[in-house]
Amino acid sequence: MAEQYTRREVLQTAARGATLVGLGGVGAFLALKAGREGVWQLDVERCVNSRHGAVGVPVCDKCATTCVLALSAVRAVNDHAKCGRCYICPAYFDIKSAVGPDGLPSHKLCPRDAIVRTVIGDFDPRDPANNYYEYVIDETKCNGCGKCVMGCKEPAGLGSIRLAVRYDLCVDCNRCAIASACPDDAYARRPLDA
Ligand code: SF4
Ligand code: SF4
Ligand code: SF4
C-alpha cells in the first residue's frame, strides 16, 4: 500500500523543493521527490485525449479543472521532432470554423490563446501553404485542458502534442485530485522515467 504523507510533510517537501529550485537545483528537487515513492505522472497511452483510436469522443478537461492548484500543474507539450509544422494545424486552428478571407479557419482551437504560431525560414507570401510553421505552447497560459492534444491526434494530426505534469509546479498531494477524477486511470505515482 502506498505510503501516506501528512499535509505538513507535503508542505515541508514543497518548501525544501522551492529552496533547492531557488538554488538552481531542479535535478535535486526531482531526486528528492522521486526518492520517496516517485512522482505523479500521466500515461499518454491511457489518457483519452492522446490515446490512439479514441476519435470522435469528447475531450476530457479534468486535468485542467480538478488539480488543486489555481492553474493546473498539467501543461500541453509539443514534441517538435514529431510535429508536421503544418500550414493548417488542427491543434492551433478550429478546423470546423468558417474559412476567412486569408483561406485559414477563422477561429483558434485553444480557449486560452496559449499556442504561438510562427513561420520558419524564408516566407513565400505567394504560397503560404508551402511554408513551415512552428507551434509553441505558452506555459504561462496553458492549463492542460487537452483540446489541442485531441486536435493533434491522428488522423487529423500527427499526435505530437501530449499532456504532462510539471514536476516543479506539482505540490505532490498525497492523493492527487486529478488521479481521483481521471476516467481513464491514466494517473499514477511512479518513479521518474518509469
Ligand atoms: S491544453 Fe488547452 S490551454 Fe493548453 S495549449 Fe492546449 S488547448 Fe490551449
Ligand atoms: S498531485 Fe496535486 S498539484 Fe500535483 S497534479 Fe495532482 S492535484 Fe495537481
Ligand atoms: S483526467 Fe485523465 S483522461 Fe482526463 S485529461 Fe487528465 S489524464 Fe487524460
CSV table of C-alpha atoms and ligand atoms in Angstrom, one decimal:
chain,number,residue,atom,x,y,z
A,1,MET,CA,0.0,0.0,0.0
A,2,ALA,CA,1.3,3.5,-0.9
A,3,GLU,CA,2.8,5.4,2.0
A,4,GLN,CA,0.6,8.3,3.1
A,5,TYR,CA,2.0,11.7,4.0
A,6,THR,CA,0.6,14.4,6.2
A,7,ARG,CA,-0.2,17.8,4.8
A,8,ARG,CA,2.7,19.2,6.9
A,9,GLU,CA,5.1,16.7,5.3
A,10,VAL,CA,3.9,17.7,1.8
A,11,LEU,CA,4.3,21.4,2.5
A,12,GLN,CA,7.8,20.8,4.0
A,13,THR,CA,8.8,18.8,0.9
A,14,ALA,CA,7.4,21.6,-1.3
A,15,ALA,CA,9.3,24.3,0.8
A,16,ARG,CA,12.5,22.3,0.6
A,17,GLY,CA,11.9,21.9,-3.2
A,18,ALA,CA,11.4,25.6,-3.6
A,19,THR,CA,14.7,26.3,-1.8
A,20,LEU,CA,16.6,23.8,-4.0
A,21,VAL,CA,15.0,25.2,-7.1
A,22,GLY,CA,15.9,28.7,-6.0
A,23,LEU,CA,19.5,27.5,-5.7
A,24,GLY,CA,19.3,26.2,-9.2
A,25,GLY,CA,18.8,22.6,-8.0
A,26,VAL,CA,15.9,21.4,-10.2
A,27,GLY,CA,17.6,18.0,-10.5
A,28,ALA,CA,18.0,17.8,-6.8
A,29,PHE,CA,14.3,18.7,-6.3
A,30,LEU,CA,13.2,15.9,-8.6
A,31,ALA,CA,15.5,13.5,-6.9
A,32,LEU,CA,14.0,14.4,-3.6
A,33,LYS,CA,10.5,13.8,-4.8
A,34,ALA,CA,11.3,10.6,-6.8
A,35,GLY,CA,13.4,9.2,-4.0
A,36,ARG,CA,10.3,8.6,-1.8
A,37,GLU,CA,7.8,6.8,-4.0
A,38,GLY,CA,8.0,8.5,-7.3
A,39,VAL,CA,6.0,11.4,-8.7
A,40,TRP,CA,2.6,11.7,-10.1
A,41,GLN,CA,2.7,11.0,-13.8
A,42,LEU,CA,0.3,11.0,-16.7
A,43,ASP,CA,0.1,7.9,-19.0
A,44,VAL,CA,-0.5,9.3,-22.5
A,45,GLU,CA,-1.4,5.8,-23.7
A,46,ARG,CA,-4.4,5.8,-21.4
A,47,CYS,CA,-5.5,9.4,-21.5
A,48,VAL,CA,-8.5,9.7,-23.9
A,49,ASN,CA,-7.0,12.9,-25.3
A,50,SER,CA,-3.9,11.2,-26.7
A,51,ARG,CA,-4.9,7.5,-26.8
A,52,HIS,CA,-4.9,6.1,-30.3
A,53,GLY,CA,-8.3,5.0,-31.6
A,54,ALA,CA,-10.2,7.4,-29.3
A,55,VAL,CA,-11.6,9.5,-32.1
A,56,GLY,CA,-14.8,11.5,-32.3
A,57,VAL,CA,-15.2,11.4,-28.5
A,58,PRO,CA,-15.4,14.4,-26.1
A,59,VAL,CA,-12.2,16.0,-24.9
A,60,CYS,CA,-11.5,15.3,-21.2
A,61,ASP,CA,-10.7,18.5,-19.3
A,62,LYS,CA,-10.3,17.1,-15.8
A,63,CYS,CA,-6.6,17.8,-15.7
A,64,ALA,CA,-7.4,21.4,-16.0
A,65,THR,CA,-10.4,21.5,-13.7
A,66,THR,CA,-9.6,19.2,-10.8
A,67,CYS,CA,-5.9,20.0,-9.9
A,68,VAL,CA,-5.7,21.7,-6.5
A,69,LEU,CA,-3.6,24.5,-8.0
A,70,ALA,CA,-5.4,27.5,-9.4
A,71,LEU,CA,-3.6,26.9,-12.7
A,72,SER,CA,-3.2,23.2,-13.1
A,73,ALA,CA,0.3,21.6,-12.8
A,74,VAL,CA,-0.5,19.9,-16.1
A,75,ARG,CA,0.5,21.5,-19.4
A,76,ALA,CA,0.5,20.6,-23.1
A,77,VAL,CA,3.9,19.8,-24.6
A,78,ASN,CA,4.6,19.8,-28.3
A,79,ASP,CA,7.2,17.2,-29.4
A,80,HIS,CA,8.8,19.3,-32.2
A,81,ALA,CA,10.6,16.3,-33.6
A,82,LYS,CA,7.2,14.7,-34.4
A,83,CYS,CA,5.3,17.9,-35.4
A,84,GLY,CA,4.4,18.2,-39.0
A,85,ARG,CA,4.8,22.0,-38.9
A,86,CYS,CA,1.5,22.2,-40.8
A,87,TYR,CA,0.1,25.2,-42.5
A,88,ILE,CA,-3.3,24.5,-41.1
A,89,CYS,CA,-2.6,22.8,-37.8
A,90,PRO,CA,-5.7,21.1,-36.3
A,91,ALA,CA,-4.5,21.9,-32.8
A,92,TYR,CA,-4.0,25.6,-33.4
A,93,PHE,CA,-7.0,26.2,-35.6
A,94,ASP,CA,-10.6,25.2,-35.0
A,95,ILE,CA,-10.8,23.5,-38.4
A,96,LYS,CA,-14.6,23.4,-38.1
A,97,SER,CA,-14.8,27.2,-38.1
A,98,ALA,CA,-15.6,29.2,-41.2
A,99,VAL,CA,-12.8,29.9,-43.6
A,100,GLY,CA,-11.7,33.5,-43.6
A,101,PRO,CA,-10.6,35.8,-46.5
A,102,ASP,CA,-7.0,34.6,-45.9
A,103,GLY,CA,-8.0,31.0,-46.6
A,104,LEU,CA,-7.5,30.0,-43.0
A,105,PRO,CA,-10.0,28.8,-40.4
A,106,SER,CA,-11.4,31.9,-38.7
A,107,HIS,CA,-11.1,30.6,-35.1
A,108,LYS,CA,-8.3,29.2,-32.9
A,109,LEU,CA,-8.9,26.0,-31.0
A,110,CYS,CA,-7.2,26.9,-27.8
A,111,PRO,CA,-9.6,28.7,-25.4
A,112,ARG,CA,-6.7,30.5,-23.7
A,113,ASP,CA,-4.8,31.5,-26.8
A,114,ALA,CA,-1.8,29.6,-25.4
A,115,ILE,CA,-0.3,28.4,-28.7
A,116,VAL,CA,2.1,30.6,-30.6
A,117,ARG,CA,2.4,30.1,-34.4
A,118,THR,CA,5.4,31.4,-36.2
A,119,VAL,CA,6.7,30.8,-39.7
A,120,ILE,CA,10.0,29.1,-40.0
A,121,GLY,CA,12.7,30.3,-42.5
A,122,ASP,CA,12.0,32.5,-45.5
A,123,PHE,CA,8.3,33.1,-46.0
A,124,ASP,CA,6.9,32.9,-49.5
A,125,PRO,CA,3.7,35.1,-49.5
A,126,ARG,CA,2.7,33.7,-52.9
A,127,ASP,CA,2.5,30.2,-51.5
A,128,PRO,CA,1.9,30.3,-47.7
A,129,ALA,CA,0.8,26.7,-47.7
A,130,ASN,CA,4.3,25.7,-48.8
A,131,ASN,CA,6.0,27.2,-45.8
A,132,TYR,CA,6.6,25.5,-42.4
A,133,TYR,CA,5.2,26.7,-39.1
A,134,GLU,CA,6.4,26.2,-35.6
A,135,TYR,CA,3.8,25.8,-32.8
A,136,VAL,CA,5.0,26.6,-29.3
A,137,ILE,CA,2.9,26.2,-26.1
A,138,ASP,CA,2.9,29.2,-23.9
A,139,GLU,CA,3.2,27.5,-20.5
A,140,THR,CA,2.2,30.7,-18.6
A,141,LYS,CA,-1.3,30.5,-20.3
A,142,CYS,CA,-1.8,26.7,-20.8
A,143,ASN,CA,-4.0,25.0,-18.2
A,144,GLY,CA,-3.8,21.5,-19.7
A,145,CYS,CA,-7.4,21.5,-21.0
A,146,GLY,CA,-6.5,18.9,-23.6
A,147,LYS,CA,-8.2,20.4,-26.6
A,148,CYS,CA,-5.1,20.8,-28.7
A,149,VAL,CA,-4.0,17.2,-27.8
A,150,MET,CA,-7.2,15.8,-29.2
A,151,GLY,CA,-6.9,18.1,-32.2
A,152,CYS,CA,-3.4,17.0,-33.0
A,153,LYS,CA,-4.2,13.3,-32.7
A,154,GLU,CA,-4.2,11.1,-35.7
A,155,PRO,CA,-5.9,11.0,-38.2
A,156,ALA,CA,-6.2,14.8,-38.1
A,157,GLY,CA,-2.7,15.5,-36.9
A,158,LEU,CA,0.5,13.5,-36.1
A,159,GLY,CA,0.0,13.2,-32.3
A,160,SER,CA,2.9,15.4,-31.4
A,161,ILE,CA,1.1,17.2,-28.5
A,162,ARG,CA,0.6,15.5,-25.2
A,163,LEU,CA,-0.3,16.4,-21.6
A,164,ALA,CA,2.4,16.2,-19.0
A,165,VAL,CA,2.8,17.1,-15.3
A,166,ARG,CA,5.2,19.9,-14.5
A,167,TYR,CA,7.0,18.4,-11.6
A,168,ASP,CA,8.3,21.7,-10.4
A,169,LEU,CA,4.8,23.0,-10.1
A,170,CYS,CA,3.0,20.0,-8.7
A,171,VAL,CA,2.8,20.1,-4.9
A,172,ASP,CA,2.8,16.3,-4.7
A,173,CYS,CA,-0.5,15.8,-3.0
A,174,ASN,CA,-0.9,12.6,-1.0
A,175,ARG,CA,-3.9,11.7,-3.2
A,176,CYS,CA,-3.8,13.6,-6.5
A,177,ALA,CA,-7.2,15.2,-7.2
A,178,ILE,CA,-6.7,14.5,-10.9
A,179,ALA,CA,-5.9,10.8,-10.3
A,180,SER,CA,-9.2,10.6,-8.3
A,181,ALA,CA,-11.2,12.2,-11.1
A,182,CYS,CA,-9.5,10.7,-14.1
A,183,PRO,CA,-11.9,8.4,-16.0
A,184,ASP,CA,-9.1,6.5,-17.7
A,185,ASP,CA,-6.9,5.7,-14.7
A,186,ALA,CA,-4.2,7.5,-16.5
A,187,TYR,CA,-2.6,9.0,-13.4
A,188,ALA,CA,-0.2,7.1,-11.2
A,189,ARG,CA,2.7,7.8,-8.9
A,190,ARG,CA,5.7,6.2,-10.5
A,191,PRO,CA,9.5,6.6,-10.2
A,192,LEU,CA,10.8,9.1,-12.7
A,193,ASP,CA,11.4,7.7,-16.2
A,194,ALA,CA,9.3,4.7,-15.4
B,1,SF4,S1,-4.0,22.2,-23.4
B,1,SF4,FE1,-5.7,23.6,-23.7
B,1,SF4,S2,-4.9,25.6,-22.8
B,1,SF4,FE2,-3.2,24.3,-23.2
B,1,SF4,S3,-2.4,24.9,-25.2
B,1,SF4,FE3,-3.8,23.1,-25.5
B,1,SF4,S4,-5.8,24.0,-25.9
B,1,SF4,FE4,-4.5,25.6,-25.0
B,2,SF4,S1,-0.6,16.0,-7.1
B,2,SF4,FE1,-1.9,17.8,-6.6
B,2,SF4,S2,-0.8,19.5,-7.5
B,2,SF4,FE2,0.0,17.7,-8.5
B,2,SF4,S3,-1.2,17.3,-10.4
B,2,SF4,FE3,-2.2,16.2,-8.7
B,2,SF4,S4,-3.8,17.6,-7.8
B,2,SF4,FE4,-2.3,18.8,-9.1
B,3,SF4,S1,-8.1,13.4,-16.2
B,3,SF4,FE1,-7.2,11.5,-17.2
B,3,SF4,S2,-8.3,11.2,-19.2
B,3,SF4,FE2,-8.7,13.3,-18.4
B,3,SF4,S3,-7.2,14.7,-19.4
B,3,SF4,FE3,-6.3,14.1,-17.4
B,3,SF4,S4,-5.1,12.2,-17.8
B,3,SF4,FE4,-6.4,12.5,-19.6
